[in-house]
Amino acid sequence: MNTSILKGVYSSQEAEDLLTQMIQVKIKFHENKINNIHANEEDIKMRENCIKQLQKELYDFRQNIQKQAYKVKLNTEINIELVN
């Protein structure tokens, strides 16, 4: 099953807002998992690295988008597959 989350052309500000909110949700997910009392050290380190990578990607995107006044085309799709 596939579902489209974002599809369209947005102003640079709208695109920045949308991506910031989406990345913040993913960061919050990892933070909640880190704060889980059952999380092991390896899992915590992996999630901390994921958070750092997400923050870097958002920073890079913001740096690029602020330099230009272009419209931004966003197309995100989630592919859902049930596995045993």
mmCIF file of N, CA and C in Angstrom:
data_model
loop_
_atom_site.group_PDB
_atom_site.id
_atom_site.type_symbol
_atom_site.label_atom_id
_atom_site.label_comp_id
_atom_site.label_asym_id
_atom_site.label_seq_id
_atom_site.Cartn_x
_atom_site.Cartn_y
_atom_site.Cartn_z
ATOM 1 N N MET A 1 0.846 -1.174 0.000
ATOM 2 C CA MET A 1 0.000 0.000 0.000
ATOM 3 C C MET A 1 0.890 1.235 0.000
ATOM 4 N N ASN A 2 0.550 2.207 -0.807
ATOM 5 C CA ASN A 2 1.280 3.467 -0.880
ATOM 6 C C ASN A 2 0.335 4.609 -0.565
ATOM 7 N N THR A 3 0.860 5.604 0.107
ATOM 8 C CA THR A 3 0.071 6.802 0.365
ATOM 9 C C THR A 3 0.967 8.024 0.200
ATOM 10 N N SER A 4 0.438 9.050 -0.423
ATOM 11 C CA SER A 4 1.182 10.279 -0.648
ATOM 12 C C SER A 4 0.964 11.223 0.534
ATOM 13 N N ILE A 5 2.057 11.688 1.111
ATOM 14 C CA ILE A 5 1.984 12.596 2.258
ATOM 15 C C ILE A 5 2.018 14.051 1.788
ATOM 16 N N LEU A 6 2.998 14.371 0.985
ATOM 17 C CA LEU A 6 3.126 15.717 0.425
ATOM 18 C C LEU A 6 3.278 15.585 -1.078
ATOM 19 N N LYS A 7 2.576 16.417 -1.789
ATOM 20 C CA LYS A 7 2.728 16.422 -3.240
ATOM 21 C C LYS A 7 2.301 17.784 -3.742
ATOM 22 N N GLY A 8 3.279 18.548 -4.214
ATOM 23 C CA GLY A 8 2.940 19.852 -4.734
ATOM 24 C C GLY A 8 4.127 20.786 -4.774
ATOM 25 N N VAL A 9 3.861 21.989 -5.223
ATOM 26 C CA VAL A 9 4.873 23.038 -5.300
ATOM 27 C C VAL A 9 4.537 24.074 -4.235
ATOM 28 N N TYR A 10 5.541 24.417 -3.444
ATOM 29 C CA TYR A 10 5.347 25.303 -2.302
ATOM 30 C C TYR A 10 6.338 26.459 -2.359
ATOM 31 N N SER A 11 5.982 27.545 -1.710
ATOM 32 C CA SER A 11 6.951 28.633 -1.550
ATOM 33 C C SER A 11 8.081 28.103 -0.680
ATOM 34 N N SER A 12 9.208 28.771 -0.716
ATOM 35 C CA SER A 12 10.340 28.304 0.084
ATOM 36 C C SER A 12 9.990 28.301 1.573
ATOM 37 N N GLN A 13 9.224 29.277 2.028
ATOM 38 C CA GLN A 13 8.831 29.335 3.440
ATOM 39 C C GLN A 13 7.891 28.192 3.798
ATOM 40 N N GLU A 14 6.922 27.923 2.922
ATOM 41 C CA GLU A 14 5.995 26.811 3.170
ATOM 42 C C GLU A 14 6.741 25.484 3.204
ATOM 43 N N ALA A 15 7.665 25.296 2.269
ATOM 44 C CA ALA A 15 8.438 24.054 2.224
ATOM 45 C C ALA A 15 9.287 23.902 3.477
ATOM 46 N N GLU A 16 9.903 24.989 3.897
ATOM 47 C CA GLU A 16 10.710 24.948 5.118
ATOM 48 C C GLU A 16 9.843 24.599 6.323
ATOM 49 N N ASP A 17 8.673 25.210 6.421
ATOM 50 C CA ASP A 17 7.762 24.923 7.534
ATOM 51 C C ASP A 17 7.322 23.461 7.532
ATOM 52 N N LEU A 18 6.925 22.962 6.368
ATOM 53 C CA LEU A 18 6.466 21.574 6.270
ATOM 54 C C LEU A 18 7.569 20.587 6.635
ATOM 55 N N LEU A 19 8.756 20.786 6.067
ATOM 56 C CA LEU A 19 9.851 19.863 6.348
ATOM 57 C C LEU A 19 10.306 19.954 7.796
ATOM 58 N N THR A 20 10.322 21.152 8.343
ATOM 59 C CA THR A 20 10.693 21.314 9.751
ATOM 60 C C THR A 20 9.734 20.540 10.645
ATOM 61 N N GLN A 21 8.448 20.674 10.387
ATOM 62 C CA GLN A 21 7.461 19.968 11.209
ATOM 63 C C GLN A 21 7.581 18.455 11.063
ATOM 64 N N MET A 22 7.793 17.983 9.844
ATOM 65 C CA MET A 22 7.918 16.542 9.628
ATOM 66 C C MET A 22 9.166 15.987 10.311
ATOM 67 N N ILE A 23 10.273 16.701 10.196
ATOM 68 C CA ILE A 23 11.513 16.243 10.819
ATOM 69 C C ILE A 23 11.398 16.311 12.333
ATOM 70 N N GLN A 24 10.733 17.335 12.866
ATOM 71 C CA GLN A 24 10.546 17.428 14.313
ATOM 72 C C GLN A 24 9.735 16.247 14.850
ATOM 73 N N VAL A 25 8.760 15.790 14.087
ATOM 74 C CA VAL A 25 7.978 14.619 14.502
ATOM 75 C C VAL A 25 8.884 13.394 14.577
ATOM 76 N N LYS A 26 9.739 13.231 13.582
ATOM 77 C CA LYS A 26 10.638 12.076 13.573
ATOM 78 C C LYS A 26 11.660 12.167 14.709
ATOM 79 N N ILE A 27 12.171 13.364 14.971
ATOM 80 C CA ILE A 27 13.108 13.553 16.082
ATOM 81 C C ILE A 27 12.417 13.230 17.406
ATOM 82 N N LYS A 28 11.200 13.700 17.582
ATOM 83 C CA LYS A 28 10.442 13.433 18.813
ATOM 84 C C LYS A 28 10.234 11.929 18.996
ATOM 85 N N PHE A 29 9.965 11.219 17.912
ATOM 86 C CA PHE A 29 9.811 9.768 17.974
ATOM 87 C C PHE A 29 11.081 9.126 18.536
ATOM 88 N N HIS A 30 12.242 9.526 18.005
ATOM 89 C CA HIS A 30 13.510 8.963 18.476
ATOM 90 C C HIS A 30 13.787 9.364 19.923
ATOM 91 N N GLU A 31 13.471 10.592 20.285
ATOM 92 C CA GLU A 31 13.667 11.033 21.673
ATOM 93 C C GLU A 31 12.810 10.215 22.635
ATOM 94 N N ASN A 32 11.585 9.941 22.249
ATOM 95 C CA ASN A 32 10.712 9.123 23.097
ATOM 96 C C ASN A 32 11.269 7.721 23.269
ATOM 97 N N LYS A 33 11.826 7.161 22.206
ATOM 98 C CA LYS A 33 12.425 5.827 22.290
ATOM 99 C C LYS A 33 13.664 5.845 23.181
ATOM 100 N N ILE A 34 14.448 6.905 23.109
ATOM 101 C CA ILE A 34 15.635 7.034 23.960
ATOM 102 C C ILE A 34 15.225 7.101 25.424
ATOM 103 N N ASN A 35 14.145 7.805 25.714
ATOM 104 C CA ASN A 35 13.686 7.970 27.091
ATOM 105 C C ASN A 35 12.974 6.743 27.648
ATOM 106 N N ASN A 36 12.759 5.761 26.799
ATOM 107 C CA ASN A 36 12.150 4.504 27.237
ATOM 108 C C ASN A 36 13.108 3.805 28.204
ATOM 109 N N ILE A 37 12.612 3.409 29.350
ATOM 110 C CA ILE A 37 13.479 2.796 30.365
ATOM 111 C C ILE A 37 14.054 1.456 29.913
ATOM 112 N N HIS A 38 13.503 0.876 28.870
ATOM 113 C CA HIS A 38 13.979 -0.417 28.386
ATOM 114 C C HIS A 38 14.989 -0.279 27.247
ATOM 115 N N ALA A 39 15.321 0.934 26.849
ATOM 116 C CA ALA A 39 16.253 1.136 25.740
ATOM 117 C C ALA A 39 17.660 0.741 26.164
ATOM 118 N N ASN A 40 18.336 0.006 25.283
ATOM 119 C CA ASN A 40 19.718 -0.361 25.592
ATOM 120 C C ASN A 40 20.668 0.686 25.010
ATOM 121 N N GLU A 41 21.920 0.615 25.431
ATOM 122 C CA GLU A 41 22.897 1.633 25.056
ATOM 123 C C GLU A 41 23.118 1.694 23.542
ATOM 124 N N GLU A 42 23.142 0.551 22.896
ATOM 125 C CA GLU A 42 23.348 0.504 21.445
ATOM 126 C C GLU A 42 22.196 1.189 20.706
ATOM 127 N N ASP A 43 20.985 0.919 21.148
ATOM 128 C CA ASP A 43 19.808 1.535 20.539
ATOM 129 C C ASP A 43 19.813 3.047 20.764
ATOM 130 N N ILE A 44 20.185 3.458 21.953
ATOM 131 C CA ILE A 44 20.246 4.892 22.271
ATOM 132 C C ILE A 44 21.239 5.600 21.359
ATOM 133 N N LYS A 45 22.435 5.020 21.198
ATOM 134 C CA LYS A 45 23.455 5.634 20.340
ATOM 135 C C LYS A 45 22.984 5.719 18.888
ATOM 136 N N MET A 46 22.315 4.666 18.417
ATOM 137 C CA MET A 46 21.803 4.661 17.051
ATOM 138 C C MET A 46 20.774 5.770 16.867
ATOM 139 N N ARG A 47 19.891 5.913 17.824
ATOM 140 C CA ARG A 47 18.852 6.942 17.728
ATOM 141 C C ARG A 47 19.438 8.350 17.855
ATOM 142 N N GLU A 48 20.443 8.508 18.702
ATOM 143 C CA GLU A 48 21.108 9.809 18.811
ATOM 144 C C GLU A 48 21.764 10.183 17.483
ATOM 145 N N ASN A 49 22.365 9.199 16.815
ATOM 146 C CA ASN A 49 22.963 9.454 15.502
ATOM 147 C C ASN A 49 21.898 9.815 14.472
ATOM 148 N N CYS A 50 20.754 9.154 14.536
ATOM 149 C CA CYS A 50 19.649 9.481 13.629
ATOM 150 C C CYS A 50 19.190 10.918 13.845
ATOM 151 N N ILE A 51 19.071 11.317 15.100
ATOM 152 C CA ILE A 51 18.648 12.685 15.422
ATOM 153 C C ILE A 51 19.658 13.693 14.881
ATOM 154 N N LYS A 52 20.948 13.427 15.085
ATOM 155 C CA LYS A 52 21.987 14.334 14.583
ATOM 156 C C LYS A 52 21.924 14.445 13.067
ATOM 157 N N GLN A 53 21.707 13.318 12.394
ATOM 158 C CA GLN A 53 21.624 13.330 10.935
ATOM 159 C C GLN A 53 20.407 14.126 10.461
ATOM 160 N N LEU A 54 19.276 13.929 11.116
ATOM 161 C CA LEU A 54 18.068 14.680 10.760
ATOM 162 C C LEU A 54 18.273 16.181 10.961
ATOM 163 N N GLN A 55 18.907 16.546 12.072
ATOM 164 C CA GLN A 55 19.173 17.958 12.347
ATOM 165 C C GLN A 55 20.106 18.553 11.294
ATOM 166 N N LYS A 56 21.114 17.776 10.889
ATOM 167 C CA LYS A 56 22.049 18.244 9.861
ATOM 168 C C LYS A 56 21.334 18.425 8.527
ATOM 169 N N GLU A 57 20.507 17.468 8.154
ATOM 170 C CA GLU A 57 19.775 17.568 6.890
ATOM 171 C C GLU A 57 18.843 18.784 6.882
ATOM 172 N N LEU A 58 18.179 19.025 8.000
ATOM 173 C CA LEU A 58 17.297 20.187 8.091
ATOM 174 C C LEU A 58 18.104 21.482 8.006
ATOM 175 N N TYR A 59 19.236 21.529 8.700
ATOM 176 C CA TYR A 59 20.110 22.702 8.648
ATOM 177 C C TYR A 59 20.575 22.957 7.212
ATOM 178 N N ASP A 60 21.040 21.908 6.535
ATOM 179 C CA ASP A 60 21.512 22.042 5.154
ATOM 180 C C ASP A 60 20.398 22.535 4.240
ATOM 181 N N PHE A 61 19.205 21.971 4.401
ATOM 182 C CA PHE A 61 18.072 22.396 3.583
ATOM 183 C C PHE A 61 17.778 23.874 3.811
ATOM 184 N N ARG A 62 17.761 24.275 5.070
ATOM 185 C CA ARG A 62 17.479 25.684 5.386
ATOM 186 C C ARG A 62 18.535 26.613 4.787
ATOM 187 N N GLN A 63 19.794 26.200 4.846
ATOM 188 C CA GLN A 63 20.864 27.019 4.280
ATOM 189 C C GLN A 63 20.684 27.179 2.777
ATOM 190 N N ASN A 64 20.343 26.109 2.098
ATOM 191 C CA ASN A 64 20.159 26.163 0.644
ATOM 192 C C ASN A 64 18.930 26.963 0.258
ATOM 193 N N ILE A 65 17.858 26.788 0.981
ATOM 194 C CA ILE A 65 16.598 27.440 0.616
ATOM 195 C C ILE A 65 16.642 28.942 0.909
ATOM 196 N N GLN A 66 17.393 29.353 1.921
ATOM 197 C CA GLN A 66 17.467 30.771 2.259
ATOM 198 C C GLN A 66 18.280 31.559 1.233
ATOM 199 N N LYS A 67 19.138 30.869 0.504
ATOM 200 C CA LYS A 67 19.969 31.533 -0.497
ATOM 201 C C LYS A 67 19.207 31.810 -1.786
ATOM 202 N N GLN A 68 18.081 31.141 -1.956
ATOM 203 C CA GLN A 68 17.357 31.228 -3.216
ATOM 204 C C GLN A 68 15.882 31.507 -2.953
ATOM 205 N N ALA A 69 15.249 32.130 -3.920
ATOM 206 C CA ALA A 69 13.826 32.466 -3.776
ATOM 207 C C ALA A 69 12.965 31.598 -4.684
ATOM 208 N N TYR A 70 13.397 30.384 -4.908
ATOM 209 C CA TYR A 70 12.664 29.486 -5.790
ATOM 210 C C TYR A 70 11.493 28.832 -5.081
ATOM 211 N N LYS A 71 10.601 28.318 -5.886
ATOM 212 C CA LYS A 71 9.550 27.447 -5.367
ATOM 213 C C LYS A 71 10.191 26.085 -5.111
ATOM 214 N N VAL A 72 9.569 25.303 -4.256
ATOM 215 C CA VAL A 72 10.105 23.992 -3.912
ATOM 216 C C VAL A 72 9.046 22.940 -4.203
ATOM 217 N N LYS A 73 9.436 21.943 -4.966
ATOM 218 C CA LYS A 73 8.525 20.847 -5.271
ATOM 219 C C LYS A 73 8.799 19.719 -4.279
ATOM 220 N N LEU A 74 7.763 19.334 -3.544
ATOM 221 C CA LEU A 74 7.879 18.251 -2.570
ATOM 222 C C LEU A 74 7.000 17.092 -3.010
ATOM 223 N N ASN A 75 7.549 15.908 -2.900
ATOM 224 C CA ASN A 75 6.795 14.709 -3.229
ATOM 225 C C ASN A 75 7.257 13.608 -2.281
ATOM 226 N N THR A 76 6.455 13.308 -1.302
ATOM 227 C CA THR A 76 6.796 12.246 -0.361
ATOM 228 C C THR A 76 5.719 11.183 -0.405
ATOM 229 N N GLU A 77 6.177 9.968 -0.393
ATOM 230 C CA GLU A 77 5.259 8.844 -0.433
ATOM 231 C C GLU A 77 5.706 7.834 0.609
ATOM 232 N N ILE A 78 4.758 7.242 1.267
ATOM 233 C CA ILE A 78 5.052 6.185 2.231
ATOM 234 C C ILE A 78 4.623 4.865 1.614
ATOM 235 N N ASN A 79 5.551 3.928 1.593
ATOM 236 C CA ASN A 79 5.259 2.579 1.124
ATOM 237 C C ASN A 79 5.074 1.700 2.348
ATOM 238 N N ILE A 80 3.914 1.092 2.468
ATOM 239 C CA ILE A 80 3.590 0.270 3.634
ATOM 240 C C ILE A 80 3.510 -1.185 3.198
ATOM 241 N N GLU A 81 4.280 -2.014 3.885
ATOM 242 C CA GLU A 81 4.286 -3.438 3.589
ATOM 243 C C GLU A 81 4.193 -4.192 4.905
ATOM 244 N N LEU A 82 3.245 -5.074 5.016
ATOM 245 C CA LEU A 82 3.094 -5.887 6.221
ATOM 246 C C LEU A 82 4.038 -7.079 6.135
ATOM 247 N N VAL A 83 4.796 -7.312 7.200
ATOM 248 C CA VAL A 83 5.744 -8.432 7.236
ATOM 249 C C VAL A 83 5.524 -9.240 8.502
ATOM 250 N N ASN A 84 5.849 -10.491 8.421
ATOM 251 C CA ASN A 84 5.742 -11.376 9.600
ATOM 252 C C ASN A 84 7.009 -11.330 10.405
#
